[in-house]
Amino acid sequence: MAGDLPVRRVRLQMMQTEPLGEALTTAIADGDSFRYYPGYAGSALTALRDNEPQEQVAEANHMQLLCVQRLHGGLTIGDTHEYTEPFGFDVHEPPYAYLAGLVEEFLGRPLPAIRQRWAGVYSQCTDPGELVCRRDAGDGVWLVTGPGGRGMTLAPAIAEHTADLVGL
């Protein structure tokens, strides 16, 4: 079928709060997001890494702050990244506390109660020349996987590009 793929599994931890009680008019990300996404590679990232080391908990857990408001008013906050398998089954509190503290700093107020915490696993393409891994598996079947943590954001563009590629 598709054969060996340049894809790895990545484990993450995230959390969600009770409603904030006000509108958050933008998504929030911190500078560590630049460290994680390869699209930011370049001299500015090198300068960031050289001049502003990550907090120890953030570095140890390959963390970035991403925060968005859900329709019900709560905040989804993440995330950590773990690359070495086998992955543990448990979640760790220090990354959650660190991320909650960052969001409180950005908001200038305490967070609402945490409603839920979770860990998950997603696929990430490891070929630096590909955003996602696309393979013709035969008989009109295409395998498209590995967008990493960008799947929800990029799904429409991935679908359009794939449809163009297969002639739909």
PDB file of C-alpha atoms in Angstrom, residues 29-151:
ATOM      1  CA  ALA A  29       0.670  32.666  21.425  1.00  0.00           C
ATOM      2  CA  ASP A  30       4.030  33.214  23.056  1.00  0.00           C
ATOM      3  CA  GLY A  31       7.525  33.383  21.601  1.00  0.00           C
ATOM      4  CA  ASP A  32       8.026  29.681  22.146  1.00  0.00           C
ATOM      5  CA  SER A  33       5.680  29.071  19.208  1.00  0.00           C
ATOM      6  CA  PHE A  34       8.469  30.404  17.008  1.00  0.00           C
ATOM      7  CA  ARG A  35      10.777  27.707  18.365  1.00  0.00           C
ATOM      8  CA  TYR A  36       8.360  24.915  17.472  1.00  0.00           C
ATOM      9  CA  TYR A  37       7.086  25.684  13.969  1.00  0.00           C
ATOM     10  CA  PRO A  38       9.675  25.230  11.184  1.00  0.00           C
ATOM     11  CA  GLY A  39       8.164  28.034   9.118  1.00  0.00           C
ATOM     12  CA  TYR A  40       9.804  30.508  11.492  1.00  0.00           C
ATOM     13  CA  ALA A  41      13.342  29.214  10.901  1.00  0.00           C
ATOM     14  CA  GLY A  42      15.850  31.933  10.156  1.00  0.00           C
ATOM     15  CA  SER A  43      18.045  34.572  11.728  1.00  0.00           C
ATOM     16  CA  ALA A  44      15.319  35.895  14.050  1.00  0.00           C
ATOM     17  CA  LEU A  45      14.743  32.408  15.473  1.00  0.00           C
ATOM     18  CA  THR A  46      18.474  31.886  15.883  1.00  0.00           C
ATOM     19  CA  ALA A  47      18.701  35.188  17.765  1.00  0.00           C
ATOM     20  CA  LEU A  48      15.741  34.202  19.971  1.00  0.00           C
ATOM     21  CA  ARG A  49      17.341  30.862  20.819  1.00  0.00           C
ATOM     22  CA  ASP A  50      20.739  32.450  21.474  1.00  0.00           C
ATOM     23  CA  ASN A  51      19.512  35.393  23.546  1.00  0.00           C
ATOM     24  CA  GLU A  52      16.352  34.189  25.283  1.00  0.00           C
ATOM     25  CA  PRO A  53      16.588  30.657  26.624  1.00  0.00           C
ATOM     26  CA  GLN A  54      13.314  28.890  27.349  1.00  0.00           C
ATOM     27  CA  GLU A  55      12.070  28.369  30.853  1.00  0.00           C
ATOM     28  CA  GLN A  56      13.230  24.942  32.071  1.00  0.00           C
ATOM     29  CA  VAL A  57       9.734  23.392  32.170  1.00  0.00           C
ATOM     30  CA  ALA A  58       9.006  24.720  28.677  1.00  0.00           C
ATOM     31  CA  GLU A  59      12.266  23.394  27.278  1.00  0.00           C
ATOM     32  CA  ALA A  60      11.926  19.977  28.929  1.00  0.00           C
ATOM     33  CA  ASN A  61       8.392  19.566  27.552  1.00  0.00           C
ATOM     34  CA  HIS A  62       8.950  21.206  24.134  1.00  0.00           C
ATOM     35  CA  MET A  63       6.224  23.716  25.010  1.00  0.00           C
ATOM     36  CA  GLN A  64       4.542  26.656  23.434  1.00  0.00           C
ATOM     37  CA  LEU A  65       1.579  28.702  24.563  1.00  0.00           C
ATOM     38  CA  LEU A  66      -1.446  28.640  22.301  1.00  0.00           C
ATOM     39  CA  CYS A  67      -4.741  29.907  23.693  1.00  0.00           C
ATOM     40  CA  VAL A  68      -8.081  30.306  21.925  1.00  0.00           C
ATOM     41  CA  GLN A  69     -11.595  30.927  23.149  1.00  0.00           C
ATOM     42  CA  ARG A  70     -14.205  28.261  22.496  1.00  0.00           C
ATOM     43  CA  LEU A  71     -17.808  28.949  21.525  1.00  0.00           C
ATOM     44  CA  HIS A  72     -18.952  28.310  25.131  1.00  0.00           C
ATOM     45  CA  GLY A  73     -16.532  31.012  26.361  1.00  0.00           C
ATOM     46  CA  GLY A  74     -13.894  28.727  27.859  1.00  0.00           C
ATOM     47  CA  LEU A  75     -10.272  28.818  26.810  1.00  0.00           C
ATOM     48  CA  THR A  76      -8.390  25.950  25.197  1.00  0.00           C
ATOM     49  CA  ILE A  77      -4.768  26.200  26.273  1.00  0.00           C
ATOM     50  CA  GLY A  78      -1.748  24.189  25.168  1.00  0.00           C
ATOM     51  CA  ASP A  79       0.585  22.602  24.613  1.00  0.00           C
ATOM     52  CA  THR A  80       3.445  20.238  25.217  1.00  0.00           C
ATOM     53  CA  HIS A  81       5.214  17.961  22.732  1.00  0.00           C
ATOM     54  CA  GLU A  82       6.755  14.576  23.417  1.00  0.00           C
ATOM     55  CA  TYR A  83       8.588  12.741  20.644  1.00  0.00           C
ATOM     56  CA  THR A  84      10.164   9.667  22.239  1.00  0.00           C
ATOM     57  CA  GLU A  85       8.067   6.515  22.316  1.00  0.00           C
ATOM     58  CA  PRO A  86       6.742   4.661  24.135  1.00  0.00           C
ATOM     59  CA  PHE A  87       4.658   7.511  25.499  1.00  0.00           C
ATOM     60  CA  GLY A  88       3.450   7.508  29.076  1.00  0.00           C
ATOM     61  CA  PHE A  89      -0.254   7.307  29.811  1.00  0.00           C
ATOM     62  CA  ASP A  90      -0.291   9.988  32.499  1.00  0.00           C
ATOM     63  CA  VAL A  91      -0.378  13.772  32.385  1.00  0.00           C
ATOM     64  CA  HIS A  92       2.068  15.987  34.228  1.00  0.00           C
ATOM     65  CA  GLU A  93       1.047  19.006  36.306  1.00  0.00           C
ATOM     66  CA  PRO A  94       4.079  21.345  35.935  1.00  0.00           C
ATOM     67  CA  PRO A  95       3.393  22.077  32.231  1.00  0.00           C
ATOM     68  CA  TYR A  96      -0.267  22.870  33.003  1.00  0.00           C
ATOM     69  CA  ALA A  97       0.707  25.200  35.849  1.00  0.00           C
ATOM     70  CA  TYR A  98       3.285  26.943  33.673  1.00  0.00           C
ATOM     71  CA  LEU A  99       0.838  27.498  30.795  1.00  0.00           C
ATOM     72  CA  ALA A 100      -1.919  28.688  33.139  1.00  0.00           C
ATOM     73  CA  GLY A 101       0.505  31.203  34.634  1.00  0.00           C
ATOM     74  CA  LEU A 102       1.433  32.517  31.187  1.00  0.00           C
ATOM     75  CA  VAL A 103      -2.214  32.995  30.200  1.00  0.00           C
ATOM     76  CA  GLU A 104      -2.947  34.763  33.490  1.00  0.00           C
ATOM     77  CA  GLU A 105       0.011  37.059  32.805  1.00  0.00           C
ATOM     78  CA  PHE A 106      -1.281  37.874  29.303  1.00  0.00           C
ATOM     79  CA  LEU A 107      -4.845  38.410  30.545  1.00  0.00           C
ATOM     80  CA  GLY A 108      -3.866  40.299  33.679  1.00  0.00           C
ATOM     81  CA  ARG A 109      -6.318  38.229  35.737  1.00  0.00           C
ATOM     82  CA  PRO A 110      -6.801  34.738  37.161  1.00  0.00           C
ATOM     83  CA  LEU A 111      -8.072  32.009  34.883  1.00  0.00           C
ATOM     84  CA  PRO A 112     -11.481  30.462  35.386  1.00  0.00           C
ATOM     85  CA  ALA A 113     -11.422  26.926  36.797  1.00  0.00           C
ATOM     86  CA  ILE A 114      -9.890  24.251  34.613  1.00  0.00           C
ATOM     87  CA  ARG A 115     -12.729  22.138  33.200  1.00  0.00           C
ATOM     88  CA  GLN A 116     -10.643  19.348  31.708  1.00  0.00           C
ATOM     89  CA  ARG A 117      -7.118  18.254  30.857  1.00  0.00           C
ATOM     90  CA  TRP A 118      -6.073  15.753  28.259  1.00  0.00           C
ATOM     91  CA  ALA A 119      -3.228  14.134  26.420  1.00  0.00           C
ATOM     92  CA  GLY A 120      -3.385  13.063  22.807  1.00  0.00           C
ATOM     93  CA  VAL A 121      -1.246  11.789  19.975  1.00  0.00           C
ATOM     94  CA  TYR A 122      -1.100  13.132  16.422  1.00  0.00           C
ATOM     95  CA  SER A 123       1.005  12.409  13.356  1.00  0.00           C
ATOM     96  CA  GLN A 124       3.686  14.769  12.065  1.00  0.00           C
ATOM     97  CA  CYS A 125       5.487  14.602   8.738  1.00  0.00           C
ATOM     98  CA  THR A 126       9.259  14.453   9.255  1.00  0.00           C
ATOM     99  CA  ASP A 127      10.253  15.299   5.672  1.00  0.00           C
ATOM    100  CA  PRO A 128      11.337  18.963   5.798  1.00  0.00           C
ATOM    101  CA  GLY A 129      10.243  19.408   2.182  1.00  0.00           C
ATOM    102  CA  GLU A 130       6.641  18.372   2.848  1.00  0.00           C
ATOM    103  CA  LEU A 131       3.986  20.028   4.994  1.00  0.00           C
ATOM    104  CA  VAL A 132       1.972  16.805   4.987  1.00  0.00           C
ATOM    105  CA  CYS A 133       2.708  13.299   3.780  1.00  0.00           C
ATOM    106  CA  ARG A 134       0.650  12.443   0.670  1.00  0.00           C
ATOM    107  CA  ARG A 135       0.922   9.026  -0.948  1.00  0.00           C
ATOM    108  CA  ASP A 136      -1.040   7.290  -3.682  1.00  0.00           C
ATOM    109  CA  ALA A 137      -2.050   4.035  -1.983  1.00  0.00           C
ATOM    110  CA  GLY A 138      -3.541   2.652  -5.209  1.00  0.00           C
ATOM    111  CA  ASP A 139      -7.024   2.056  -6.609  1.00  0.00           C
ATOM    112  CA  GLY A 140      -7.988   5.721  -6.250  1.00  0.00           C
ATOM    113  CA  VAL A 141      -7.033   5.849  -2.561  1.00  0.00           C
ATOM    114  CA  TRP A 142      -4.775   8.605  -1.270  1.00  0.00           C
ATOM    115  CA  LEU A 143      -3.206   8.692   2.174  1.00  0.00           C
ATOM    116  CA  VAL A 144      -2.853  12.194   3.574  1.00  0.00           C
ATOM    117  CA  THR A 145      -1.385  12.443   7.075  1.00  0.00           C
ATOM    118  CA  GLY A 146       1.135  14.225   9.226  1.00  0.00           C
ATOM    119  CA  PRO A 147       0.154  17.901   9.357  1.00  0.00           C
ATOM    120  CA  GLY A 148       1.255  17.887  12.980  1.00  0.00           C
ATOM    121  CA  GLY A 149      -0.516  20.351  15.223  1.00  0.00           C
ATOM    122  CA  ARG A 150      -1.574  22.365  12.185  1.00  0.00           C
ATOM    123  CA  GLY A 151      -4.307  20.049  10.889  1.00  0.00           C
TER     124      GLY A 151
END
